[in-house]
Every structure is written in C-alpha cells, then in structure tokens.
Tab-separated table of C-alpha atoms in Angstrom:
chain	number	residue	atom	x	y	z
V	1	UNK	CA	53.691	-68.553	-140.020
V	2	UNK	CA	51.839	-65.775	-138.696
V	3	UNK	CA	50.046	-64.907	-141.445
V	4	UNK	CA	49.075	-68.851	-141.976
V	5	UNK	CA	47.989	-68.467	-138.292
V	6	UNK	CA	46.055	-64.957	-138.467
V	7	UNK	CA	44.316	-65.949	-141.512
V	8	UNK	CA	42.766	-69.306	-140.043
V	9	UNK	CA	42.190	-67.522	-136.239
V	10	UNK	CA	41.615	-64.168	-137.233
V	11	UNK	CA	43.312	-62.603	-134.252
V	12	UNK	CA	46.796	-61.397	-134.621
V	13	UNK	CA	46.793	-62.346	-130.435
V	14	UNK	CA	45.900	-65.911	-131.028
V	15	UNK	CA	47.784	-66.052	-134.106
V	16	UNK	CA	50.594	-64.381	-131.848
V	17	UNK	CA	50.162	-67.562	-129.885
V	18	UNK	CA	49.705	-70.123	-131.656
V	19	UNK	CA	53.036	-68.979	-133.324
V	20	UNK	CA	54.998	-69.134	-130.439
V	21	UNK	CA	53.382	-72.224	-129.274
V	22	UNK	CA	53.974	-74.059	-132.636
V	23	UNK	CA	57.612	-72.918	-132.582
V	24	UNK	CA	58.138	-73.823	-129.080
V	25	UNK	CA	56.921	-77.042	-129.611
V	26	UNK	CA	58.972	-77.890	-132.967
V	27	UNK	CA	61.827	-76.481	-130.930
V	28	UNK	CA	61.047	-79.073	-128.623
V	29	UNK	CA	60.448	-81.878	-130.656
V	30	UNK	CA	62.720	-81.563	-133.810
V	31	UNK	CA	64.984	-84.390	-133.082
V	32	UNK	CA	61.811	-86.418	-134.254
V	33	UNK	CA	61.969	-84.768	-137.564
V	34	UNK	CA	63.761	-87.314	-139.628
V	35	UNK	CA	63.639	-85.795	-143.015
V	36	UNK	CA	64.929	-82.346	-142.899
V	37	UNK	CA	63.003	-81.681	-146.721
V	38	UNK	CA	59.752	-82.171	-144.446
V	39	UNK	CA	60.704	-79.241	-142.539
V	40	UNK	CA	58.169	-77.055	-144.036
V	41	UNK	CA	55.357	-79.556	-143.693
V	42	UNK	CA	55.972	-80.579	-140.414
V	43	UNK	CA	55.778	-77.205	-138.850
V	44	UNK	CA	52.678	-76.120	-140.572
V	45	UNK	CA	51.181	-79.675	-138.955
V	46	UNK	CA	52.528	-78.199	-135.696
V	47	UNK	CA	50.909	-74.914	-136.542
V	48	UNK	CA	47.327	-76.146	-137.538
V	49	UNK	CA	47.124	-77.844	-134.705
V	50	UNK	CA	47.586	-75.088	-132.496
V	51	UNK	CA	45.616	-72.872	-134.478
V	52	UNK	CA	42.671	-75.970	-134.298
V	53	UNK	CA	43.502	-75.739	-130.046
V	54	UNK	CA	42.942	-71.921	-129.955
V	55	UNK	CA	39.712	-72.494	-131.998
V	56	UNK	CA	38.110	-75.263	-129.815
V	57	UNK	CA	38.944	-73.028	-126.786
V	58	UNK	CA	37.060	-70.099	-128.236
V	59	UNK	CA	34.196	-71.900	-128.820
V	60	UNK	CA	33.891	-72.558	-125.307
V	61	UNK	CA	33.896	-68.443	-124.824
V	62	UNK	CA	31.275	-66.280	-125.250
V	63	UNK	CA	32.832	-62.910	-126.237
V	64	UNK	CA	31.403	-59.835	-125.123
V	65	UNK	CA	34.303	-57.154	-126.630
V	66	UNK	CA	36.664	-57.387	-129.811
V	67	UNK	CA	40.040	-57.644	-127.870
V	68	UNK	CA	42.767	-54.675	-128.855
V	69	UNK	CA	44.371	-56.474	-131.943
V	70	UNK	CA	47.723	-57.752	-131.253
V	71	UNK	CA	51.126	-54.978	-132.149
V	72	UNK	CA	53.572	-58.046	-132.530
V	73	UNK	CA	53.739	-58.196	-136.060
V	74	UNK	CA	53.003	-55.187	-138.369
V	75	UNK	CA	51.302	-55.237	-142.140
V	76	UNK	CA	54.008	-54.136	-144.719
V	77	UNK	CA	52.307	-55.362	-147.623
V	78	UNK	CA	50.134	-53.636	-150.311
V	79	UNK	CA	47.292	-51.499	-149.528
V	80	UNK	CA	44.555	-53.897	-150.726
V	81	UNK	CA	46.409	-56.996	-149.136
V	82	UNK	CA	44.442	-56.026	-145.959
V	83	UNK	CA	41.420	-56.319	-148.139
V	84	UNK	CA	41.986	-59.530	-148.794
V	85	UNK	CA	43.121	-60.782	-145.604
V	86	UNK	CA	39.284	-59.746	-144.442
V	87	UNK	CA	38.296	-61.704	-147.310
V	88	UNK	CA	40.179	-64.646	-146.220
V	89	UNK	CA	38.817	-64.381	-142.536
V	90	UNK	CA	35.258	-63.972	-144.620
V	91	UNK	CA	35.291	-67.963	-145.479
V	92	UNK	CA	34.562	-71.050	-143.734
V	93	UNK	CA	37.256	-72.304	-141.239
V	94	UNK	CA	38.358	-74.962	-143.751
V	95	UNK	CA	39.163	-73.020	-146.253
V	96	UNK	CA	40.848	-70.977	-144.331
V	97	UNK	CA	42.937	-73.205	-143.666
V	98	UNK	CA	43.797	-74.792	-147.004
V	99	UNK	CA	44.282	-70.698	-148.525
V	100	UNK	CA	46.088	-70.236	-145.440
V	101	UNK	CA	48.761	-72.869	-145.860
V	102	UNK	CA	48.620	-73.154	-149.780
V	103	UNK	CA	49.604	-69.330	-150.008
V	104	UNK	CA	51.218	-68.083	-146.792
V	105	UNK	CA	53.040	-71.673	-146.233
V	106	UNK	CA	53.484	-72.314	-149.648
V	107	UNK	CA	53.027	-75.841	-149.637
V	108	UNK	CA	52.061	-78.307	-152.391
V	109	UNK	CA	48.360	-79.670	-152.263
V	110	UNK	CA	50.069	-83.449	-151.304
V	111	UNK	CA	51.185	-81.823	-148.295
V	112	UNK	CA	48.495	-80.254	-147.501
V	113	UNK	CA	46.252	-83.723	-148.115
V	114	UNK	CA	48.857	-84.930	-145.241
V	115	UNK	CA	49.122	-82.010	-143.017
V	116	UNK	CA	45.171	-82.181	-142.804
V	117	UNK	CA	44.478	-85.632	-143.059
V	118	UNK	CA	42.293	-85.522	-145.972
V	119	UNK	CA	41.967	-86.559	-149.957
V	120	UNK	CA	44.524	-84.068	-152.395
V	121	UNK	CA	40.913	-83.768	-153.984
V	122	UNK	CA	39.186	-82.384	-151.371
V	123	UNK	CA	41.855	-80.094	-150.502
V	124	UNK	CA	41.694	-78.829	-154.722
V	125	UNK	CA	38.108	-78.356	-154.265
V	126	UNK	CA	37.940	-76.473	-151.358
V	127	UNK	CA	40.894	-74.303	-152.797
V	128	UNK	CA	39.001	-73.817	-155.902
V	129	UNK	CA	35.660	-73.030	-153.884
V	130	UNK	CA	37.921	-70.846	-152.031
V	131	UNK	CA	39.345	-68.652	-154.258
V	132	UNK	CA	36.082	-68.706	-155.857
V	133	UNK	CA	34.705	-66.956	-153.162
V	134	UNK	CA	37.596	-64.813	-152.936
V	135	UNK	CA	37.295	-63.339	-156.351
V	136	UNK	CA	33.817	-62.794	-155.679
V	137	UNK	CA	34.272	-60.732	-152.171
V	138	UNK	CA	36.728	-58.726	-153.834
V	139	UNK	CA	34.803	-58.438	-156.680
V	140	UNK	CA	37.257	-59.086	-159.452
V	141	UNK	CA	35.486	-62.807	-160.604
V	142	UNK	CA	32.743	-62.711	-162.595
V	143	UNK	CA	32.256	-66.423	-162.630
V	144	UNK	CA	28.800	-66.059	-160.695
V	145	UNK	CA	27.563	-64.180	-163.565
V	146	UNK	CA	28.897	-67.326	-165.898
V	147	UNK	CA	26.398	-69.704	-167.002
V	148	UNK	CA	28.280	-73.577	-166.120
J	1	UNK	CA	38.243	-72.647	-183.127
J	2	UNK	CA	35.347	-72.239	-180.211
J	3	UNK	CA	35.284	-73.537	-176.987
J	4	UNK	CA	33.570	-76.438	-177.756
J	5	UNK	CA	36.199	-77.096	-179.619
J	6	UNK	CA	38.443	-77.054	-177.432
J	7	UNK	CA	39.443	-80.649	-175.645
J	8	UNK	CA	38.707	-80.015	-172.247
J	9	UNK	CA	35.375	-78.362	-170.862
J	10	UNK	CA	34.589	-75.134	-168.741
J	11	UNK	CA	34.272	-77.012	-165.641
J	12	UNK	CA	37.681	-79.086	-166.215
J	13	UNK	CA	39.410	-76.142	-166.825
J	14	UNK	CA	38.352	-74.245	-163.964
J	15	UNK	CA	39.345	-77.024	-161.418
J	16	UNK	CA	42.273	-77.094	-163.098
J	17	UNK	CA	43.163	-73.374	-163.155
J	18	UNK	CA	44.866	-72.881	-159.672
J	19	UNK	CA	47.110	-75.295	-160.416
J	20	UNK	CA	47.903	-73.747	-163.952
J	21	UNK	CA	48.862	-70.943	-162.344
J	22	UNK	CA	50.937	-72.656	-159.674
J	23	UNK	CA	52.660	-74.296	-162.987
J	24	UNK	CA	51.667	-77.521	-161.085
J	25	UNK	CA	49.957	-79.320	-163.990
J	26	UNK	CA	51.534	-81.937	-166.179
J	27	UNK	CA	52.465	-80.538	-169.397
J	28	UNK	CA	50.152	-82.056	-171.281
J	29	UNK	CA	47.194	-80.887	-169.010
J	30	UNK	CA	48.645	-77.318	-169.204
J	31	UNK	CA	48.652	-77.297	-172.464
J	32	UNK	CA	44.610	-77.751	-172.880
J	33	UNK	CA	44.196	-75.079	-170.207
J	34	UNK	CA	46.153	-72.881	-172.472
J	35	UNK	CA	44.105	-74.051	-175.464
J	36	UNK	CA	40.697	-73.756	-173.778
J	37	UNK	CA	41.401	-70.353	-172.345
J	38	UNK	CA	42.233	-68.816	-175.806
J	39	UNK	CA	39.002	-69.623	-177.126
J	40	UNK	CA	36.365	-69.267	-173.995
J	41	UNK	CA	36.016	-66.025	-173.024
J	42	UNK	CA	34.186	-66.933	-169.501
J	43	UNK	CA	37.219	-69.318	-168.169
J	44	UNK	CA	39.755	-66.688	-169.552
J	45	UNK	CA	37.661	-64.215	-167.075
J	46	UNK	CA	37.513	-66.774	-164.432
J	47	UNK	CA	41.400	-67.142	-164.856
J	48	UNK	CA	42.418	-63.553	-164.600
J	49	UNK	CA	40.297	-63.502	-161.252
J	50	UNK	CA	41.768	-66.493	-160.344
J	51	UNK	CA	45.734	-65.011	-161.130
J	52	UNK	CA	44.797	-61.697	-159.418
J	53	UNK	CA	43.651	-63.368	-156.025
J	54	UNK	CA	46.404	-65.980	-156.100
J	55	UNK	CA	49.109	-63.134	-156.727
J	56	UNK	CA	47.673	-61.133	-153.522
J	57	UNK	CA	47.597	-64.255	-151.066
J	58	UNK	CA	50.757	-65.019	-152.317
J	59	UNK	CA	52.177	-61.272	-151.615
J	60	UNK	CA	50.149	-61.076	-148.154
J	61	UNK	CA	51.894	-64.269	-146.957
J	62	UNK	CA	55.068	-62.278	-146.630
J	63	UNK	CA	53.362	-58.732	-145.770
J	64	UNK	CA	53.472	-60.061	-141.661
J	65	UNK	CA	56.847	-58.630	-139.887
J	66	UNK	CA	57.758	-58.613	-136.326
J	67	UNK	CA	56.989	-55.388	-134.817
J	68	UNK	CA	59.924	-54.459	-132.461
J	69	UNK	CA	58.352	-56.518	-129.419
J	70	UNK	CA	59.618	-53.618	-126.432
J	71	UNK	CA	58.977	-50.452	-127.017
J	72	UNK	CA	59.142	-47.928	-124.308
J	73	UNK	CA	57.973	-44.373	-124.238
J	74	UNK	CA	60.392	-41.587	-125.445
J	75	UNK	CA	63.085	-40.772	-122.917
J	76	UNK	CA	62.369	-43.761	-120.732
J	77	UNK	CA	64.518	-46.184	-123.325
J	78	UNK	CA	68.145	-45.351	-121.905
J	79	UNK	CA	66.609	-46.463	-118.157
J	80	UNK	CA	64.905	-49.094	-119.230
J	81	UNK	CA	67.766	-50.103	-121.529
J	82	UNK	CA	70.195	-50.037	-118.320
J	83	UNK	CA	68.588	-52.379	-116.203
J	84	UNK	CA	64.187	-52.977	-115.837
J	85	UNK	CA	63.217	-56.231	-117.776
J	86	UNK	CA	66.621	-56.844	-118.845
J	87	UNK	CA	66.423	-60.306	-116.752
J	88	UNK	CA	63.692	-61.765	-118.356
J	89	UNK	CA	65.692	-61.114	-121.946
J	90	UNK	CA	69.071	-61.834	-120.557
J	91	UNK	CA	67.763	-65.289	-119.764
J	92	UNK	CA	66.507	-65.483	-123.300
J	93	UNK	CA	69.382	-64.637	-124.769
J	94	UNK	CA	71.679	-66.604	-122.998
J	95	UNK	CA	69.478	-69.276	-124.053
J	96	UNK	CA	69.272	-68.860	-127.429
J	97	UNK	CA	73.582	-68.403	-127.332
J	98	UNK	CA	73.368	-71.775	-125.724
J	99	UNK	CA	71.277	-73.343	-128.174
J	100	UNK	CA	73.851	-71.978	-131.371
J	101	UNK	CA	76.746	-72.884	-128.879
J	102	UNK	CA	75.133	-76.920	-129.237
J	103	UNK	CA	74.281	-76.483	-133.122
J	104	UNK	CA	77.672	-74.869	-133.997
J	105	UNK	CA	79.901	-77.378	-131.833
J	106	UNK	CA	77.539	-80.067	-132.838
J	107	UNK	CA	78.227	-79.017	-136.953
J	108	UNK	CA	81.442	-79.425	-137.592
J	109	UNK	CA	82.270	-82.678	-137.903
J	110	UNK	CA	79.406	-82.707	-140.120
J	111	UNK	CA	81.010	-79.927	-142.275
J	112	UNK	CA	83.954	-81.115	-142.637
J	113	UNK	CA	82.575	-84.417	-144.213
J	114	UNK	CA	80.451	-82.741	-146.763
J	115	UNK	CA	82.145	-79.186	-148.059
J	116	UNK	CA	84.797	-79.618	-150.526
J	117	UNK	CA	87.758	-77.428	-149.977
J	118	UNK	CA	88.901	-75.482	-148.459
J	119	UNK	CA	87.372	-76.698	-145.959
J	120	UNK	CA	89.827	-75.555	-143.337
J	121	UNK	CA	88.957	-72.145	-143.879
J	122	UNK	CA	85.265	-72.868	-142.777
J	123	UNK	CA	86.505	-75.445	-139.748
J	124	UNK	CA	88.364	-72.061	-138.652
J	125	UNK	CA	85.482	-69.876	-138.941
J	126	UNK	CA	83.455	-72.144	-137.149
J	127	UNK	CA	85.709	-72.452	-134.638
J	128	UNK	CA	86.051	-68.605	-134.339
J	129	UNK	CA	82.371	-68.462	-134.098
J	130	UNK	CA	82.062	-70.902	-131.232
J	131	UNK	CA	84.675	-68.839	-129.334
J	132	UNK	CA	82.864	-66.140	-129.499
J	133	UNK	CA	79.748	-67.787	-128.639
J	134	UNK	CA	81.260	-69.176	-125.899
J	135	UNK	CA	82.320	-65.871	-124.600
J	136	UNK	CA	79.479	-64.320	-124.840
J	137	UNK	CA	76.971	-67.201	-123.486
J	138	UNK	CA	79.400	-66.920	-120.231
J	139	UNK	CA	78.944	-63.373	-120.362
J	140	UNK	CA	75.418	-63.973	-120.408
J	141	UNK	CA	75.231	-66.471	-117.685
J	142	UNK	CA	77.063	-64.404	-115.266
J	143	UNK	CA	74.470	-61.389	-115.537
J	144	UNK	CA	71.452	-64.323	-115.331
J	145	UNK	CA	72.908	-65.218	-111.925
J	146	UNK	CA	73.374	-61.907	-110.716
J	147	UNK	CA	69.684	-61.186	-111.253
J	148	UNK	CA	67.854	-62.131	-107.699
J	149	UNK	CA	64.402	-63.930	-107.797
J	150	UNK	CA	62.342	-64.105	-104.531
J	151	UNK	CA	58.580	-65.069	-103.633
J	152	UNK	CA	56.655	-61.905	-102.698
J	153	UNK	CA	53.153	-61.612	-101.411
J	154	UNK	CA	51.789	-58.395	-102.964
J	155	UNK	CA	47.694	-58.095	-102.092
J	156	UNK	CA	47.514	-61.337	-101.172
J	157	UNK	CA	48.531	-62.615	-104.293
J	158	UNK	CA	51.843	-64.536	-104.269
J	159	UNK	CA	54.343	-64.350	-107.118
J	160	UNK	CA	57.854	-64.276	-107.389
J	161	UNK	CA	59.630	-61.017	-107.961
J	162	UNK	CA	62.528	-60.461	-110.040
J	163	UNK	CA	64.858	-57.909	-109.056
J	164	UNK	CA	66.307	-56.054	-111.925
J	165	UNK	CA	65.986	-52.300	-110.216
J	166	UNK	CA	69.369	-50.648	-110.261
J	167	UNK	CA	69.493	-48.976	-107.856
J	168	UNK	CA	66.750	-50.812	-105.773
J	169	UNK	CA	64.028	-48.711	-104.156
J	170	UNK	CA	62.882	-48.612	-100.657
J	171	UNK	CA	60.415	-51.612	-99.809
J	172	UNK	CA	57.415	-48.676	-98.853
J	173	UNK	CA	57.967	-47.143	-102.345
J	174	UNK	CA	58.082	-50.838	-104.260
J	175	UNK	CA	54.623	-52.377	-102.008
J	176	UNK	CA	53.042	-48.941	-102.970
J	177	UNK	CA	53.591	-49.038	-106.501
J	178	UNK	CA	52.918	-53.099	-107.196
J	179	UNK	CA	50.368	-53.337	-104.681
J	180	UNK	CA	48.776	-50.477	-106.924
J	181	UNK	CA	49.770	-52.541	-110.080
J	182	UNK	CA	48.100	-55.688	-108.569
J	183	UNK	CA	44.866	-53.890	-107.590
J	184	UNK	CA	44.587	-52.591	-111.247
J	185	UNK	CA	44.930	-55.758	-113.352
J	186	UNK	CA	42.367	-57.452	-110.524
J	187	UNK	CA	39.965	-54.305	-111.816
J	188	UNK	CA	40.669	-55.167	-115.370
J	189	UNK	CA	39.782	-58.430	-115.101
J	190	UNK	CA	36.796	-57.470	-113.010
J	191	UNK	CA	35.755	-55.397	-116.102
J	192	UNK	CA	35.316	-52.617	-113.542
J	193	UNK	CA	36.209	-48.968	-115.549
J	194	UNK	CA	35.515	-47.183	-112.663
J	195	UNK	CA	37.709	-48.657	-110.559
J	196	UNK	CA	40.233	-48.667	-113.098
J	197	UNK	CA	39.721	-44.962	-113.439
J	198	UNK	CA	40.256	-44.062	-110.071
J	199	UNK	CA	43.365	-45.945	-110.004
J	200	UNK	CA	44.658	-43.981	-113.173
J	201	UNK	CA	45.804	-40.756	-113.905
J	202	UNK	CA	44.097	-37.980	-115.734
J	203	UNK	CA	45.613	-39.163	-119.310
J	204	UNK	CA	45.341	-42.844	-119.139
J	205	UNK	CA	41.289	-42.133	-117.307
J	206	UNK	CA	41.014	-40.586	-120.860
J	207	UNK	CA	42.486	-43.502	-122.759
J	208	UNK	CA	40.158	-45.785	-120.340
J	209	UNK	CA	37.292	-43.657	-121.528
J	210	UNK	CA	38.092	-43.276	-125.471
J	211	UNK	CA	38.903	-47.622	-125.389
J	212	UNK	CA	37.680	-49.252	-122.663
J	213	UNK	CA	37.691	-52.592	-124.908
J	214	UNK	CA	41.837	-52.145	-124.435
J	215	UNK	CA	41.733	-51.954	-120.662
J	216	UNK	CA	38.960	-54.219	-119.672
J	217	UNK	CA	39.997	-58.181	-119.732
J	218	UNK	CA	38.181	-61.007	-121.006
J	219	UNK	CA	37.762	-64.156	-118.497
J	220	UNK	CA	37.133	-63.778	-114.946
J	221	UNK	CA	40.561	-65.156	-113.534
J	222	UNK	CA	43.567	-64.302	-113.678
J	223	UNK	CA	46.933	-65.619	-112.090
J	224	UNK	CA	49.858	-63.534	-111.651
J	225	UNK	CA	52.506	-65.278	-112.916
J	226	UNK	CA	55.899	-63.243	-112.270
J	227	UNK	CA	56.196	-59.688	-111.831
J	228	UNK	CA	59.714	-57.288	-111.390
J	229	UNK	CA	60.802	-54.967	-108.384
J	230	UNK	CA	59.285	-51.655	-108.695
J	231	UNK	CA	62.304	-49.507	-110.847
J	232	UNK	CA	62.526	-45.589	-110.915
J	233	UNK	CA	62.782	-43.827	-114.610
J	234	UNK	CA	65.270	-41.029	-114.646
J	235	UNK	CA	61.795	-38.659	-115.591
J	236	UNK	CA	60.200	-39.764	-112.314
J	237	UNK	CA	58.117	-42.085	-113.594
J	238	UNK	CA	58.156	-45.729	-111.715
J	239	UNK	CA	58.121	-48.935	-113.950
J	240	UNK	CA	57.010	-52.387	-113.198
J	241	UNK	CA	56.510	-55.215	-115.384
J	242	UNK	CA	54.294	-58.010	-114.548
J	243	UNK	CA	53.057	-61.168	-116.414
J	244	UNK	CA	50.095	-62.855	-116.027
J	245	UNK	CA	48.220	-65.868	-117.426
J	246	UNK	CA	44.362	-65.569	-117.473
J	247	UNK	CA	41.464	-67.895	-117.653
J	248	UNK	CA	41.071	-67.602	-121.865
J	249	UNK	CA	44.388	-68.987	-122.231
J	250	UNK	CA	45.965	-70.664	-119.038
J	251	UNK	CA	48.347	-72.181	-120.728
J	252	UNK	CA	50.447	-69.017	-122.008
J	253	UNK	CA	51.171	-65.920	-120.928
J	254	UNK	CA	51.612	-62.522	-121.580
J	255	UNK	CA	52.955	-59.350	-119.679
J	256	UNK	CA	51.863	-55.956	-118.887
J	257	UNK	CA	54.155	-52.839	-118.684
J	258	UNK	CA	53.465	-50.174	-116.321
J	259	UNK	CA	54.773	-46.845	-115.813
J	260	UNK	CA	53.224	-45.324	-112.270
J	261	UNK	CA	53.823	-41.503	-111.107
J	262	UNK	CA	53.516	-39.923	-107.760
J	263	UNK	CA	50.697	-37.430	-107.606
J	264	UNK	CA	50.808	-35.864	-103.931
J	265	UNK	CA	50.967	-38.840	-101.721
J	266	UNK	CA	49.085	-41.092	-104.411
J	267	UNK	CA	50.472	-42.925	-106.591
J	268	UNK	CA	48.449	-43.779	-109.968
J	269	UNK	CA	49.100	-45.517	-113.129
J	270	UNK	CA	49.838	-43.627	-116.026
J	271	UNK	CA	49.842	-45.966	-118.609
J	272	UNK	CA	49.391	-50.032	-118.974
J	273	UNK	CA	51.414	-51.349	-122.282
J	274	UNK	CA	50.447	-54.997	-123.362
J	275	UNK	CA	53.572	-57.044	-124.138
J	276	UNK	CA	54.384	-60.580	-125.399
C-alpha cells in the first residue's frame, strides 16, 4: 500500500498518510465489504481516493521547500528499484496511478477499470503508454528508435 | 517466416505485450505474441524492455517496509521504554487486543462449521488464545486508566497533557521545558531560523544550519493537539512529546519528540525528532 501510495503522491509523508487514512477508514467501514475476494480491490478504491484527497489539497499549496522525506517505511529493494520509482513519479498522475496499482497492488486491469471508474481499455493503454515511457527513462526500450 | 508473416501486426502485439507477460492473454492470443516475437526483431526488443520494467515494478512493490516507527537516541531507550509515550501506545495496544478479542470470540462458531476434524483441537486453541487475549487486554486497560489526562494552558495555547512521567517533575521544571517546546514549534511554523536557533543548543543550531528545510514548517497554522508531562532521562536530558496538526493537513496529525537539556539556568532544545 505504501508503495501504491508513494508512487502516485510522491511523498513518502503523504503516502505515510494516505496509508493510515485508507486503513483507518477500511477499518472503519469493512462490515460493508460483502465479498471478502474483493478485499484487495476495495482497499486500493479506499487508497486512491485518499491519495486523489492529498493531491487536490496540494494543489491548493504553493510549496516553497521539499519537506524532509518521511523515515516510516525504509527501501529494501534492489539498488536500481529507486531508479525506477523516480521514473514512476516522472509520469503523468494517471499513469501513476494505473502502474501504481497494476504492480504494487497487483490487481487485474478489470479491477482497475472499476477501482477508477474507467474503460479496461483505457486503463491497457495508459499501462502500455506507461511502461512505454518507463523503458524509455530508464533507457532499456528502444521502441522510440522503432519505425511503427 | 518474417514478420509480415506473422498473424498479428507490430502494433497488436505491442498492446498486447503487458499482458503476455502477466500470462493474462487467452491462449490463443498468446500464442501469436509468441509467433510474432520470434520473427520481428523490433517487438522482441520492445518485449525485453517491456519484461525488464514490469519485473522491477513488480520487485519495488514489495521493496517498502515499516521502519521501526520510535526510535530514541542511544541510552535514552531503557527511560523512555519505562514510562514517556508509553500512554499513547498502551492505548493502542489495548485497542488493537480488543479488536482480536471481538474477531477471535466472534470466529469460532464460524470455525467450527467449516474445518473438518479435529476440529476440537482448533476450538481449544482458540479458546486458549482468547484467554490470553483477555488477560492481557485487562492488563492493558488497567495501565490506560492509570495514565492521567488534564487540560493545560502552556503559552497560551491550550492542550491537554498526558501524564506518563514516572516520577513526575516539579510544575517550574515541566512549564519551563514545554513552554520552551511550545515557543519552538510556533518558530517553526513561523519559518523563523533565528529564533529557532536561539532556542537550540549548539548541536541542533548546527543541524538548523546544515537543513533548515527539516526544521522550518510548511503552512502558517498550527494547532497543538496533545502534548505529555515534561519526563527526565536518566542522562539528564528532559523529554516531551507533543502532537500537532497543521494547516497542510488539518485533518491528521503527527508528533514531535523532544529531548531539552539544562544549560546554566536555560534550558534549550537539543534535538526535535518527527514521529508518526
């Protein structure tokens, strides 16, 4: 969840937040959850939408200083991972947010479609576009140089 | 065979190869992937990149642990251990005992329809379990109401304090040190170093100086929310913990640790700790 959330607010303090916020609120709320296989689905729905709150409050703030980057969760992962995560924070909030809970929430493209409110095909394209641009940042697809 | 060949084209085959690697496509479909990458030497690029970027997302989603949330300087954890802040995670804990207390009581019927035998064995180590639980969420519940909670004024700012000092200090040395603590985060959130620095001591005026960004606050409010009785470390250092909720974010909050020594007849902050 936190990487879902750091990856679409690229702050590990909002991400911090929205992560205890989302799991406060499914806490909350989980007697509503009627089908338990939905589990995964549901909470990223809960998630997104707190990321999406943290991101219409930001707008409304004109930054003057990077904050100190939040010590509640640590990286343990390979040494280019952090690499990529810049990549990630690199696109366009939406696909962000489809890498974001394709990959880190590992959930199917249908439930992404739902969690989002949008066509399966528009979440595949933006995941293609997405990794697309991935490839390119990190310079291992060559697909620019590819005539279509 | 060439690409052309092939029965799908470049641009099917792309759209189609993050799900080939997910092994989300229909047999069939997978099939002419496989087909059309074995003869065009583009897509087969494109896939690779593809596979490499989908394997790191896929590692990095995992690659976020909790960092130990409380960490305390070195030789102030027995102290702090003993007795500051424990209220605040006493009252978490007891709550989170509760909540298994409800979900284990509230399982076993529900186990004892669906597990095949033996499913006495499990009834008994559930029941085991919710002893325990039980045990220890009274445990628990006794220390939460032993903790006091009162409304303090501290710089004009009212707040209530819990008391978790052990034992607790005399009222001179506890307004000194939070009315110090309140005058500081007021400074932060004034985005005022030099105020800040005259409040600190020598060490933390460097840390002010090498990262100001870590000590000066964004928004220009902030609300203290709940702050602890001023506690003394066995080193001589005096901790307090307050949280606070600030204009960026007004509906959460977050806490600050401070440690505070005596310096003559001053007392100054040493060092300011950010904390969930």
């Amino acid at each position: 969840m936190y990487a879902t959330a750091y990856g679409v607010l690229r702050s590990g303090w909002d991400a911090s937040d929205a992560v205890q916020d989302a799991l406060a609120e499914a806490y909350a709320k989980i007697g509503g959850l009627r089908d338990p296989r939905a589990f995964p689905a549901w909470l990223s729905r809960i998630l997104v939408n707190k990321c999406n709150t943290i991101l219409r409050k930001r707008r409304r703030l004109v930054v003057t200083a990077a904050p100190p980057e939040s010590e509640a969760f640590t990286y343990v992962g390979r040494e280019d991972g952090l690499d990529l995560m810049a990549a990630v924070h690199g696109l366009d909030a939406d696909h962000r947010e489809v890498v974001a809970l394709r990959y880190f929430r590992d959930l199917t493209l249908a439930e992404i479609a739902n969690t989002l409110g949008c066509p399966v095909g528009t979440v595949k394209s933006r995941l293609n576009r997405a990794l697309g641009k991935l490839g390119a940042a990190l310079g291992t697809d060559d697909r620019a140089e590819v005539a279509q | 065979m060439s690409a052309k060949n092939a029965s799908i084209d470049c641009e099917a085959c792309r759209e189609s190869l993050e799900s080939y690697i997910g092994g989300d496509l229909e047999a069939a479909r997978a099939r002419e992937v496989a087909e059309h990458l074995a003869v065009c030497e583009a897509c087969a690029a494109s896939y690779e990149s593809t596979r490499r970027v989908v394997a790191g997302l896929t590692d990095l989603g995992g690659s976020f642990v909790p960092r130990r949330r409380f960490e305390v300087p070195q030789g102030r954890a027995s102290h702090v251990g003993s007795g500051v802040g424990r209220g605040w995670r006493v009252a978490a804990a007891a709550g989170v005992a509760a909540a298994l207390l409800t979900a284990t009581a509230a399982s076993v019927p529900a186990v004892a329809e669906q597990l095949p035998l033996p499913v006495g064995r499990q009834l008994a180590e559930l029941r085991e379990d919710r002893a325990e639980l039980e045990a220890e969420t009274e445990r628990l519940a006794e220390e939460v109401e032993r903790l006091e909670i009162e409304l303090r004024e501290i710089e004009g700012e009212r707040m209530p304090q819990v008391n978790t000092a052990e034992p607790a200090l005399p009222p001179e040395v506890n307004d000194a040190v939070q009315g110090l603590v309140v005058r500081f985060v007021r400074a932060q959130y004034e985005r005022d170093a030099s105020a800040l620095r005259a409040m600190a001591t020598e060490r933390l005026r460097a840390e002010i100086d090498r990262r100001p960004g870590d000590y000066l606050k964004e928004g220009a409010t902030v609300t203290f929310a709940q702050t602890t009785d001023v506690s003394l470390a066995q080193d001589g250092t005096y901790l307090v913990f307050v949280r606070l909720s600030d204009a960026e974010f007004h509906d959460s909050q977050y806490q600050e640790n401070f440690t505070v020594i005596k310096a003559g007849d001053a007392y100054l902050v040493d060092s300011v700790e950010m904390d969930a």
